[in-house]
Short mmCIF file of C-alpha atoms and ligand atoms in Angstrom, two decimals:
data_model
loop_
_atom_site.label_atom_id
_atom_site.label_comp_id
_atom_site.label_asym_id
_atom_site.label_seq_id
_atom_site.Cartn_x
_atom_site.Cartn_y
_atom_site.Cartn_z
CA MET E 1 208.64 178.65 310.64
CA SER E 2 205.06 177.71 311.67
CA ASP E 3 203.07 175.27 309.54
CA LEU E 4 199.78 176.83 310.63
CA GLY E 5 197.29 176.74 307.77
CA THR E 6 198.41 173.37 306.37
CA GLU E 7 196.59 170.01 306.29
CA GLN E 8 198.64 168.91 309.33
CA SER E 9 197.98 172.07 311.24
CA PRO E 10 194.82 173.81 309.99
CA LEU E 11 194.09 177.33 311.15
CA ARG E 12 191.22 177.07 313.61
CA ALA E 13 189.09 180.18 313.51
CA ALA E 14 186.07 181.01 315.65
CA ILE E 15 183.48 183.45 314.35
CA VAL E 16 181.20 185.01 316.92
CA GLY E 17 177.83 185.90 315.37
CA SER E 18 176.01 184.30 312.45
CA GLY E 19 174.69 187.31 310.57
CA PRO E 20 175.87 188.50 307.15
CA SER E 21 179.30 189.70 308.29
CA GLY E 22 179.90 186.35 310.04
CA PHE E 23 179.01 184.32 306.98
CA TYR E 24 181.03 186.56 304.66
CA ALA E 25 184.02 186.18 307.01
CA ALA E 26 183.51 182.40 306.97
CA GLU E 27 183.32 182.43 303.18
CA ALA E 28 186.53 184.44 302.88
CA LEU E 29 188.34 182.12 305.29
CA LEU E 30 187.11 178.96 303.59
CA LYS E 31 188.06 180.26 300.15
CA SER E 32 191.56 181.27 301.28
CA LYS E 33 194.71 179.39 300.42
CA PRO E 34 195.61 178.23 303.94
CA VAL E 35 193.64 175.28 305.31
CA VAL E 36 191.07 176.73 307.70
CA LEU E 37 188.43 175.17 309.94
CA VAL E 38 185.69 177.60 310.84
CA ASP E 39 183.45 177.27 313.90
CA MET E 40 180.66 179.82 314.08
CA PHE E 41 179.13 180.65 317.48
CA GLU E 42 175.60 181.97 317.67
CA ARG E 43 173.65 182.96 320.78
CA LEU E 44 170.32 181.72 319.34
CA PRO E 45 169.55 178.26 317.98
CA SER E 46 168.78 179.98 314.64
CA PRO E 47 171.47 181.53 312.43
CA PHE E 48 171.50 184.46 309.94
CA GLY E 49 171.21 187.41 312.35
CA LEU E 50 169.36 190.41 310.97
CA VAL E 51 168.59 188.68 307.67
CA ARG E 52 166.26 186.46 309.68
CA SER E 53 165.17 188.85 312.41
CA GLY E 54 165.77 192.34 311.00
CA VAL E 55 164.78 192.30 307.33
CA ALA E 56 161.08 193.09 307.09
CA PRO E 57 158.79 190.09 306.46
CA ASP E 58 157.33 191.75 303.36
CA HIS E 59 160.80 192.02 301.79
CA PRO E 60 161.48 188.36 300.97
CA LYS E 61 163.97 189.20 298.22
CA LEU E 62 166.27 190.81 300.79
CA LYS E 63 166.41 187.45 302.56
CA GLU E 64 167.87 185.70 299.53
CA PRO E 65 171.47 186.01 300.81
CA ILE E 66 170.46 183.16 303.14
CA LEU E 67 170.80 180.85 300.11
CA VAL E 68 174.48 181.85 299.94
CA TYR E 69 174.94 181.39 303.70
CA GLN E 70 173.39 177.92 303.47
CA ARG E 71 175.99 176.91 300.89
CA ILE E 72 178.79 178.22 303.10
CA ALA E 73 177.40 176.35 306.10
CA GLU E 74 177.36 173.10 304.17
CA SER E 75 181.16 173.17 303.76
CA PRO E 76 182.78 170.23 305.60
CA GLN E 77 185.19 172.73 307.13
CA PHE E 78 182.37 174.67 308.77
CA GLN E 79 180.51 174.01 312.01
CA LEU E 80 177.72 175.95 313.68
CA LEU E 81 177.66 176.07 317.47
CA GLY E 82 174.24 177.59 318.02
CA ASN E 83 172.54 178.37 321.34
CA VAL E 84 175.93 179.35 322.78
CA MET E 85 176.50 182.82 324.16
CA VAL E 86 180.11 183.89 324.02
CA GLY E 87 181.01 185.87 327.13
CA HIS E 88 178.42 183.92 329.13
CA ASP E 89 178.46 180.20 328.27
CA ILE E 90 182.10 180.31 327.20
CA SER E 91 184.53 183.12 327.86
CA VAL E 92 186.65 184.93 325.31
CA GLU E 93 189.75 183.76 327.24
CA GLU E 94 188.58 180.17 326.76
CA LEU E 95 187.94 180.75 323.07
CA LYS E 96 191.54 181.92 322.71
CA ASN E 97 192.65 178.54 324.06
CA PHE E 98 190.50 176.66 321.55
CA TYR E 99 191.22 178.77 318.45
CA HIS E 100 194.15 180.49 316.75
CA ALA E 101 191.97 183.45 315.81
CA VAL E 102 188.57 184.79 316.83
CA VAL E 103 186.56 187.06 314.53
CA PHE E 104 183.74 189.00 316.20
CA THR E 105 180.82 189.66 313.87
CA CYS E 106 178.16 190.15 316.50
CA GLY E 107 176.52 193.22 314.95
CA ALA E 108 174.84 196.06 316.78
CA GLU E 109 172.27 194.48 319.05
CA THR E 110 170.85 197.47 320.85
CA ASP E 111 169.72 201.00 320.04
CA ARG E 112 171.11 204.48 320.44
CA SER E 113 169.30 206.45 323.06
CA LEU E 114 167.60 209.85 322.68
CA ALA E 115 168.54 210.80 326.25
CA ILE E 116 165.40 212.89 326.81
CA PRO E 117 162.97 212.95 329.74
CA GLY E 118 160.20 210.37 329.46
CA GLU E 119 162.14 208.23 326.98
CA ASN E 120 161.22 205.08 328.90
CA LEU E 121 157.55 205.85 329.50
CA LEU E 122 155.17 202.99 328.84
CA GLY E 123 154.30 203.19 325.14
CA SER E 124 157.76 204.42 324.08
CA HIS E 125 159.71 201.63 322.37
CA THR E 126 162.86 201.10 320.40
CA ALA E 127 162.59 200.09 316.77
CA THR E 128 164.67 197.04 317.66
CA GLU E 129 161.97 195.80 320.04
CA PHE E 130 159.23 196.19 317.45
CA VAL E 131 161.23 194.76 314.55
CA GLY E 132 162.40 191.81 316.68
CA TRP E 133 158.83 191.22 317.84
CA TYR E 134 157.22 191.11 314.40
CA ASN E 135 160.09 189.00 313.11
CA GLY E 136 159.75 186.37 315.85
CA HIS E 137 163.07 187.08 317.61
CA PRO E 138 162.94 185.23 320.97
CA ASP E 139 164.30 188.24 322.91
CA TYR E 140 161.20 190.24 321.99
CA ARG E 141 158.50 187.56 321.99
CA ASP E 142 156.82 188.91 325.10
CA GLN E 143 156.96 192.60 324.22
CA VAL E 144 153.59 194.32 324.42
CA PHE E 145 152.69 197.03 321.91
CA ASP E 146 149.49 198.89 322.60
CA LEU E 147 148.11 199.87 319.21
CA SER E 148 144.72 200.95 320.55
CA HIS E 149 145.43 204.67 319.97
CA ASP E 150 144.95 206.53 316.72
CA THR E 151 148.42 208.09 316.44
CA ALA E 152 151.86 206.51 316.28
CA VAL E 153 155.13 208.42 316.08
CA ILE E 154 158.41 207.15 314.67
CA ILE E 155 161.54 209.15 315.46
CA GLY E 156 164.19 208.91 312.74
CA GLN E 157 164.09 208.72 308.97
CA GLY E 158 166.27 205.77 308.04
CA ASN E 159 165.21 202.52 306.37
CA VAL E 160 164.40 200.93 309.72
CA ALA E 161 161.93 203.75 310.39
CA VAL E 162 160.35 203.08 306.98
CA ASP E 163 160.07 199.37 307.80
CA VAL E 164 158.35 200.15 311.11
CA CYS E 165 156.04 202.61 309.36
CA ARG E 166 155.11 200.16 306.61
CA ILE E 167 154.37 197.31 308.99
CA LEU E 168 152.12 199.63 311.04
CA ALA E 169 150.46 200.89 307.87
CA LYS E 170 149.79 197.64 306.06
CA THR E 171 146.55 195.70 306.16
CA VAL E 172 146.39 192.13 307.43
CA ASP E 173 145.88 190.95 303.85
CA GLU E 174 149.15 192.61 302.85
CA LEU E 175 151.03 190.80 305.62
CA LYS E 176 149.35 187.45 306.15
CA HIS E 177 151.28 185.57 303.46
CA THR E 178 154.69 186.82 304.67
CA ASP E 179 156.79 185.18 307.39
CA ILE E 180 155.64 187.77 309.97
CA ALA E 181 155.28 186.19 313.41
CA LYS E 182 151.75 184.99 314.17
CA HIS E 183 151.66 186.76 317.55
CA ALA E 184 152.49 190.07 315.83
CA LEU E 185 149.95 189.68 313.05
CA GLU E 186 147.24 189.03 315.62
CA VAL E 187 148.03 192.30 317.42
CA LEU E 188 148.42 194.28 314.18
CA ALA E 189 145.05 192.97 313.02
CA GLN E 190 143.44 194.80 315.98
CA SER E 191 145.42 198.02 315.45
CA LYS E 192 143.44 201.25 315.73
CA ILE E 193 146.25 203.39 314.38
CA ARG E 194 145.16 205.86 311.72
CA ASP E 195 148.01 208.40 311.65
CA ILE E 196 151.70 207.54 311.62
CA HIS E 197 154.20 210.39 311.85
CA MET E 198 157.76 209.66 310.76
CA ILE E 199 159.82 212.53 312.12
CA GLY E 200 163.29 213.64 311.01
CA ARG E 201 165.47 216.09 312.87
CA ARG E 202 166.84 217.46 309.58
CA GLY E 203 165.21 218.31 306.25
CA PRO E 204 163.90 216.30 303.30
CA ALA E 205 167.25 216.52 301.50
CA GLN E 206 169.04 214.81 304.41
CA ALA E 207 166.65 211.91 305.08
CA LYS E 208 168.57 208.63 305.32
CA PHE E 209 166.04 206.24 303.83
CA THR E 210 166.48 205.04 300.25
CA HIS E 211 164.05 206.00 297.49
CA SER E 212 162.93 202.46 296.69
CA GLU E 213 161.97 201.88 300.33
CA LEU E 214 160.27 205.29 300.52
CA ARG E 215 158.36 204.68 297.29
CA GLU E 216 156.67 201.63 298.84
CA LEU E 217 154.86 203.96 301.24
CA GLY E 218 153.00 205.26 298.20
CA GLU E 219 151.94 201.77 297.11
CA LEU E 220 150.07 200.57 300.18
CA ALA E 221 146.56 199.17 299.99
CA ASP E 222 144.95 201.36 302.63
CA CYS E 223 147.40 204.09 303.64
CA ASP E 224 148.21 207.40 301.99
CA PRO E 225 151.60 209.08 302.31
CA VAL E 226 151.27 212.72 303.33
CA VAL E 227 153.90 215.39 302.74
CA ASP E 228 153.29 219.11 303.15
CA PRO E 229 154.64 220.79 299.96
CA ASN E 230 155.88 223.69 302.13
CA ASP E 231 158.19 221.26 303.93
CA LEU E 232 159.92 220.49 300.64
CA GLU E 233 161.23 224.02 300.17
CA LEU E 234 165.01 223.83 300.25
CA GLY E 235 167.60 226.24 301.57
CA SER E 236 170.60 227.16 299.45
CA ALA E 237 172.92 224.64 301.15
CA SER E 238 170.46 221.79 300.49
CA ARG E 239 170.10 222.90 296.86
CA GLU E 240 173.89 222.78 296.59
CA GLU E 241 173.83 219.27 298.05
CA PHE E 242 171.50 218.20 295.27
CA ALA E 243 173.76 219.76 292.66
CA ASP E 244 176.45 217.31 293.81
CA ARG E 245 176.16 213.98 291.99
CA ARG E 246 177.21 212.14 295.15
CA ASN E 247 173.83 213.03 296.62
CA ARG E 248 171.93 211.51 293.71
CA ALA E 249 170.33 208.93 296.03
CA ASN E 250 168.91 211.65 298.31
CA MET E 251 167.68 213.53 295.25
CA LYS E 252 165.75 210.45 294.17
CA SER E 253 164.09 210.21 297.58
CA TYR E 254 163.24 213.88 297.33
CA GLU E 255 161.56 213.27 293.98
CA VAL E 256 159.45 210.54 295.59
CA MET E 257 158.48 213.03 298.32
CA GLN E 258 157.50 215.58 295.67
CA GLY E 259 155.24 212.92 294.17
CA PHE E 260 153.66 212.34 297.58
CA ALA E 261 153.19 216.09 298.14
CA SER E 262 151.33 216.49 294.86
CA ARG E 263 148.81 213.75 295.57
CA PRO E 264 145.16 214.63 296.12
CA SER E 265 143.90 214.75 299.72
CA PRO E 266 144.23 211.41 301.50
CA THR E 267 141.19 209.14 301.40
CA ARG E 268 142.50 205.87 302.76
CA HIS E 269 142.04 204.44 306.26
CA ARG E 270 145.58 205.30 307.37
CA ARG E 271 147.97 208.13 306.72
CA CYS E 272 151.72 208.18 306.96
CA HIS E 273 153.00 211.72 307.51
CA LEU E 274 156.59 212.61 306.72
CA ARG E 275 157.64 215.43 309.03
CA PHE E 276 160.94 217.29 309.02
CA LEU E 277 163.12 219.62 311.10
CA ARG E 278 161.80 218.42 314.43
CA SER E 279 163.56 216.78 317.38
CA PRO E 280 161.80 215.19 320.32
CA VAL E 281 162.82 216.91 323.55
CA GLU E 282 160.43 215.24 325.99
CA LEU E 283 157.88 212.47 326.12
CA LYS E 284 154.96 213.29 328.39
CA GLY E 285 152.19 211.31 330.05
CA GLU E 286 150.81 210.35 333.45
CA GLU E 287 150.84 206.56 333.51
CA ARG E 288 152.00 206.14 329.96
CA LEU E 289 152.94 208.08 326.84
CA GLU E 290 150.39 210.70 325.88
CA ARG E 291 152.34 213.19 323.80
CA VAL E 292 155.71 214.04 322.42
CA VAL E 293 157.19 217.54 322.72
CA LEU E 294 159.00 218.49 319.53
CA MET E 295 161.58 221.22 319.09
CA LYS E 296 161.44 222.89 315.69
CA ASN E 297 164.86 222.98 314.08
CA ARG E 298 166.61 224.85 311.34
CA LEU E 299 169.57 223.64 309.36
CA GLU E 300 172.98 225.11 309.88
CA GLY E 301 176.33 224.43 308.26
CA GLU E 302 178.01 223.84 304.94
CA PRO E 303 176.44 221.66 302.25
CA SER E 304 176.65 217.97 303.22
CA GLN E 305 177.53 218.95 306.76
CA GLN E 306 174.29 220.56 307.79
CA VAL E 307 173.17 219.92 311.33
CA ALA E 308 169.86 220.52 313.09
CA ARG E 309 169.83 223.53 315.41
CA ALA E 310 166.99 224.19 317.83
CA THR E 311 164.93 227.31 317.06
CA GLY E 312 163.46 227.42 320.58
CA GLU E 313 159.95 226.92 319.19
CA LEU E 314 158.13 223.92 320.64
CA GLU E 315 155.06 221.99 319.58
CA GLU E 316 153.27 218.99 321.04
CA LEU E 317 151.89 216.02 319.21
CA ALA E 318 149.44 213.66 320.93
CA CYS E 319 150.36 210.01 320.40
CA GLY E 320 149.75 206.67 322.07
CA VAL E 321 152.80 204.81 320.90
CA LEU E 322 156.27 205.92 319.80
CA PHE E 323 159.20 204.09 318.23
CA ARG E 324 162.75 205.39 318.50
CA SER E 325 164.47 204.45 315.25
CA ILE E 326 167.67 206.47 315.47
CA GLY E 327 170.26 203.82 314.76
CA TYR E 328 171.63 200.69 316.36
CA ARG E 329 174.51 200.28 318.79
CA GLY E 330 176.88 197.42 319.57
CA VAL E 331 176.94 195.60 322.90
CA ALA E 332 180.13 194.82 324.87
CA ILE E 333 181.34 191.25 325.41
CA ALA E 334 183.37 190.54 328.55
CA GLY E 335 187.02 190.09 327.63
CA VAL E 336 186.94 192.28 324.50
CA PRO E 337 187.82 196.00 324.55
CA PHE E 338 184.76 198.19 323.89
CA ASP E 339 184.45 201.73 322.60
CA GLU E 340 181.58 203.13 324.69
CA ARG E 341 181.21 206.26 322.60
CA GLY E 342 181.02 204.55 319.24
CA GLY E 343 179.33 201.36 320.47
CA VAL E 344 181.88 199.27 318.52
CA PHE E 345 184.92 197.10 319.25
CA PRO E 346 187.92 199.43 318.83
CA ASN E 347 190.01 198.26 315.90
CA GLN E 348 192.54 199.13 313.26
CA GLU E 349 190.82 198.12 310.05
CA GLY E 350 189.61 194.90 311.69
CA ARG E 351 192.39 194.07 314.15
CA ILE E 352 190.99 194.62 317.64
CA ILE E 353 193.03 197.08 319.67
CA ASP E 354 193.32 197.82 323.35
CA GLY E 355 194.41 201.44 323.62
CA GLU E 356 197.20 201.68 321.07
CA ASN E 357 198.01 197.98 321.02
CA VAL E 358 196.71 195.29 318.72
CA VAL E 359 195.25 192.34 320.66
CA PRO E 360 196.81 189.28 319.00
CA GLY E 361 194.33 186.84 317.48
CA LEU E 362 191.20 188.99 317.90
CA TYR E 363 189.46 190.47 314.84
CA VAL E 364 186.23 192.22 314.07
CA ALA E 365 183.98 192.73 311.02
CA GLY E 366 180.57 194.17 310.18
CA TRP E 367 178.52 196.60 312.27
CA ILE E 368 180.46 195.90 315.46
CA LYS E 369 183.57 197.02 313.54
CA ARG E 370 182.36 200.08 311.64
CA GLY E 371 178.99 200.98 313.18
CA PRO E 372 175.46 200.27 311.92
CA THR E 373 175.60 201.49 308.32
CA GLY E 374 175.16 199.98 304.91
CA ILE E 375 173.08 197.23 303.39
CA ILE E 376 173.60 193.47 303.74
CA GLY E 377 176.05 193.31 300.85
CA THR E 378 178.22 196.08 302.33
CA ASN E 379 179.37 193.52 304.88
CA ARG E 380 180.96 191.27 302.30
CA ALA E 381 183.81 193.65 301.43
CA ASP E 382 184.18 194.55 305.10
CA SER E 383 184.57 190.91 306.17
CA VAL E 384 186.91 190.15 303.27
CA ALA E 385 189.12 193.07 304.38
CA THR E 386 189.29 191.78 307.96
CA VAL E 387 190.05 188.22 306.85
CA LYS E 388 192.83 189.53 304.59
CA LEU E 389 194.54 191.07 307.63
CA LEU E 390 194.01 187.91 309.66
CA LEU E 391 195.71 185.88 306.95
CA GLU E 392 198.56 188.39 306.74
CA ASP E 393 199.02 187.86 310.48
CA LEU E 394 199.12 184.09 310.13
CA PRO E 395 202.90 183.79 310.58
CA ASN E 396 202.64 185.69 313.87
CA LEU E 397 199.61 183.96 315.37
CA ASP E 398 200.09 181.63 318.31
CA ALA E 399 200.62 178.38 316.37
CA GLY E 400 200.22 176.15 319.43
CA SER E 401 197.79 173.28 319.33
CA LYS E 402 194.20 174.49 319.44
CA PRO E 403 191.54 171.81 319.78
CA GLY E 404 188.53 173.66 318.24
CA ALA E 405 184.90 172.50 318.16
CA ASP E 406 185.19 168.94 319.53
CA GLU E 407 186.70 170.10 322.82
CA VAL E 408 184.40 173.13 322.98
CA ARG E 409 181.41 170.81 322.70
CA LYS E 410 182.72 168.72 325.62
CA LEU E 411 183.19 171.80 327.75
CA LEU E 412 179.71 173.08 326.91
CA LYS E 413 178.18 169.67 327.59
CA ASP E 414 179.73 169.79 331.07
CA ARG E 415 178.04 173.17 331.47
CA ASP E 416 174.68 171.74 330.39
CA ILE E 417 174.56 173.86 327.25
CA ARG E 418 172.60 172.23 324.44
CA VAL E 419 174.71 173.13 321.38
CA VAL E 420 172.62 173.45 318.21
CA SER E 421 174.51 172.21 315.16
CA TYR E 422 173.84 173.23 311.59
CA ALA E 423 172.06 169.88 311.04
CA ASP E 424 169.87 170.68 314.06
CA TRP E 425 169.10 174.08 312.58
CA GLN E 426 168.11 172.45 309.29
CA ARG E 427 165.51 170.44 311.22
CA ILE E 428 164.18 173.58 312.90
CA ASP E 429 164.13 175.29 309.51
CA ALA E 430 162.15 172.45 307.92
CA ALA E 431 159.69 172.42 310.83
CA GLU E 432 159.14 176.19 310.54
CA MET E 433 158.45 175.90 306.84
CA GLN E 434 156.00 173.10 307.46
CA ARG E 435 154.22 175.16 310.13
CA GLY E 436 153.90 178.01 307.64
CA GLU E 437 152.44 175.86 304.87
CA THR E 438 148.94 175.56 306.30
CA ALA E 439 148.74 179.35 306.77
CA GLY E 440 150.06 180.03 303.26
CA LYS E 441 153.24 181.56 304.70
CA PRO E 442 156.86 180.80 303.74
CA ARG E 443 157.38 179.78 307.37
CA GLU E 444 155.97 180.18 310.86
CA LYS E 445 158.98 180.89 313.04
CA PHE E 446 159.48 179.42 316.46
CA ALA E 447 159.65 182.57 318.55
CA ARG E 448 160.95 180.96 321.71
CA VAL E 449 164.28 179.23 322.22
CA GLU E 450 162.57 176.54 324.34
CA GLU E 451 160.21 175.75 321.44
CA MET E 452 163.15 175.24 319.08
CA LEU E 453 164.96 172.99 321.55
CA ALA E 454 161.78 171.05 322.37
CA MET E 455 161.21 170.50 318.66
CA LEU E 456 164.73 169.06 318.36
CA ASP E 457 164.27 166.83 321.39
CA ALA E 458 160.89 165.61 320.19
CA SER E 459 162.19 164.70 316.75
CA GLY E 460 165.13 162.76 318.17
P1 LIG B 501 170.12 205.27 309.79
O1 LIG B 501 169.97 205.03 308.33
O2 LIG B 501 171.43 205.70 310.30
O3 LIG B 501 168.99 206.33 310.22
C1 LIG B 501 168.94 206.86 311.51
C2 LIG B 501 167.97 208.03 311.56
O4 LIG B 501 167.91 208.47 312.92
C3 LIG B 501 168.41 209.24 310.75
O5 LIG B 501 167.26 209.87 310.22
C4 LIG B 501 169.09 210.13 311.81
O6 LIG B 501 169.09 211.50 311.50
C5 LIG B 501 168.16 209.87 312.98
N1 LIG B 501 168.76 210.21 314.27
C6 LIG B 501 169.94 209.80 314.79
N2 LIG B 501 170.13 210.31 316.01
C7 LIG B 501 169.04 211.08 316.26
C8 LIG B 501 168.64 211.86 317.38
N3 LIG B 501 169.39 211.97 318.47
N4 LIG B 501 167.46 212.51 317.31
C9 LIG B 501 166.67 212.41 316.22
N5 LIG B 501 166.99 211.67 315.13
C10 LIG B 501 168.16 211.02 315.16
O7 LIG B 501 169.78 203.96 310.64
P2 LIG B 501 168.70 202.79 310.48
O8 LIG B 501 167.42 203.25 309.89
O9 LIG B 501 168.69 202.16 311.82
O10 LIG B 501 169.39 201.79 309.45
C11 LIG B 501 170.65 201.16 309.72
C12 LIG B 501 171.24 200.62 308.42
O11 LIG B 501 170.46 199.49 307.97
C13 LIG B 501 171.19 201.63 307.30
O12 LIG B 501 172.36 201.54 306.54
C14 LIG B 501 169.99 201.20 306.48
O13 LIG B 501 170.01 201.60 305.13
C15 LIG B 501 170.06 199.69 306.64
N6 LIG B 501 168.73 199.12 306.39
C16 LIG B 501 168.42 198.81 305.12
C17 LIG B 501 167.16 198.33 304.83
C18 LIG B 501 166.81 198.03 303.41
O14 LIG B 501 167.69 198.02 302.57
N7 LIG B 501 165.56 197.81 303.11
C19 LIG B 501 166.22 198.14 305.84
C20 LIG B 501 166.57 198.47 307.16
C21 LIG B 501 167.84 198.96 307.42
P3 LIG B 501 170.44 212.24 310.99
O15 LIG B 501 170.55 211.91 309.54
O16 LIG B 501 170.19 213.67 311.27
O17 LIG B 501 171.58 211.68 311.81
#
């Protein structure tokens, strides 16, 4: 019988990705009965995934889970190995030699595609690019967003679309005391955008955003929300959806929309238009985006299963910039099976599978397990469920000696990889907060990896 999980032979677990699902997996492992040592790998020098680089800067309360993650990271059984890209700096095969189990919590790093002509025209962007840019994510530091036109279009009606809309709609005064990246605030300050169209392929009863997020669009300093009351007329299937208590959340959003529709004519500098039953079918322009061609849709199907069907009627909307906010998608890592269709790691409730077979020692949690749905807290139960299976598997895991972080560090040193520890990150964190102080911001992020590493080198 193996003694894995005891003081003499602790279970060594690697977690790949330092967002919410990674930290909740770490927490579940550290709280478990077996003795576990957790090493968390993160591609960037900064941890916390989308809580740092996805949550909108003007939503500081949503970043509070970081306080919990900080406590987890301070456990003596936890190590951060930041600035290390699994699949590039160290292979998954190598990780298997260093750890008894590997839990992938690497989220959904890219976007779904619309697959329409002109999608990649200059001026057409993914929401991920824009969100990463205003949040100081190093991958997007050098993105260029031309906001010199009067009309912006956002495709999709989820909470990410609302975030993008709000950041475009807000005044500099509304943003300047948030942790928005300086480079983004400078560009937004020059924005000429007056009209923002947030376009859903289905109707107002099916919009994915939540009512509290939607309501904020009615509370902006210099932007009016605009909804055409005619667009709020519901078909019988949508009315049936609202009669079902399970759709209470959508009903609440609908009530917010009714409030918007009954407002007097807009008077503010900007307008945010909620548009429904339209799908983009082509983006047009000579050198760059000039207009989007929209197909008018009608709804078809049973209540709660209604889909958008093209009517054949087209309309064009002139716009200078467009953001595709139609959901995220996971990215493959060499050495791990990948489900191309779903954009996730194929799994049975968290055990990674290859075809029909479970891959021993490999687990998955969070968006890369179930797809990009749910709020930050949704990931806690998901990670707990995966860790439960991992612990059930403990007797069957390869109990051979696994050296863990110390040996990984040696290997990475030989490869000239500067591993960023949690203590290093705390120094970066403190420096960011200090940089923010003079500007009256909670922090001024370092938006380049080199800047973070240089700061560490300079401060010894
Ligand atoms: P989402 O909620 O899934 O919304 C995606 C939107 O894109 C939907 O309106 C969807 O319409 C539309 N869409 C998908 N494919 C399309 C296509 N081919 N053509 C046109 N439209 C298409 O995704 P998200 O906004 O990226 O958010 C991801 C998760 O993060 C969500 O759970 C969200 O609540 C969460 N989040 C939360 C917050 C917050 O709490 N403040 C902030 C940001 C994100 P259909 O409904 O017709 O598919």
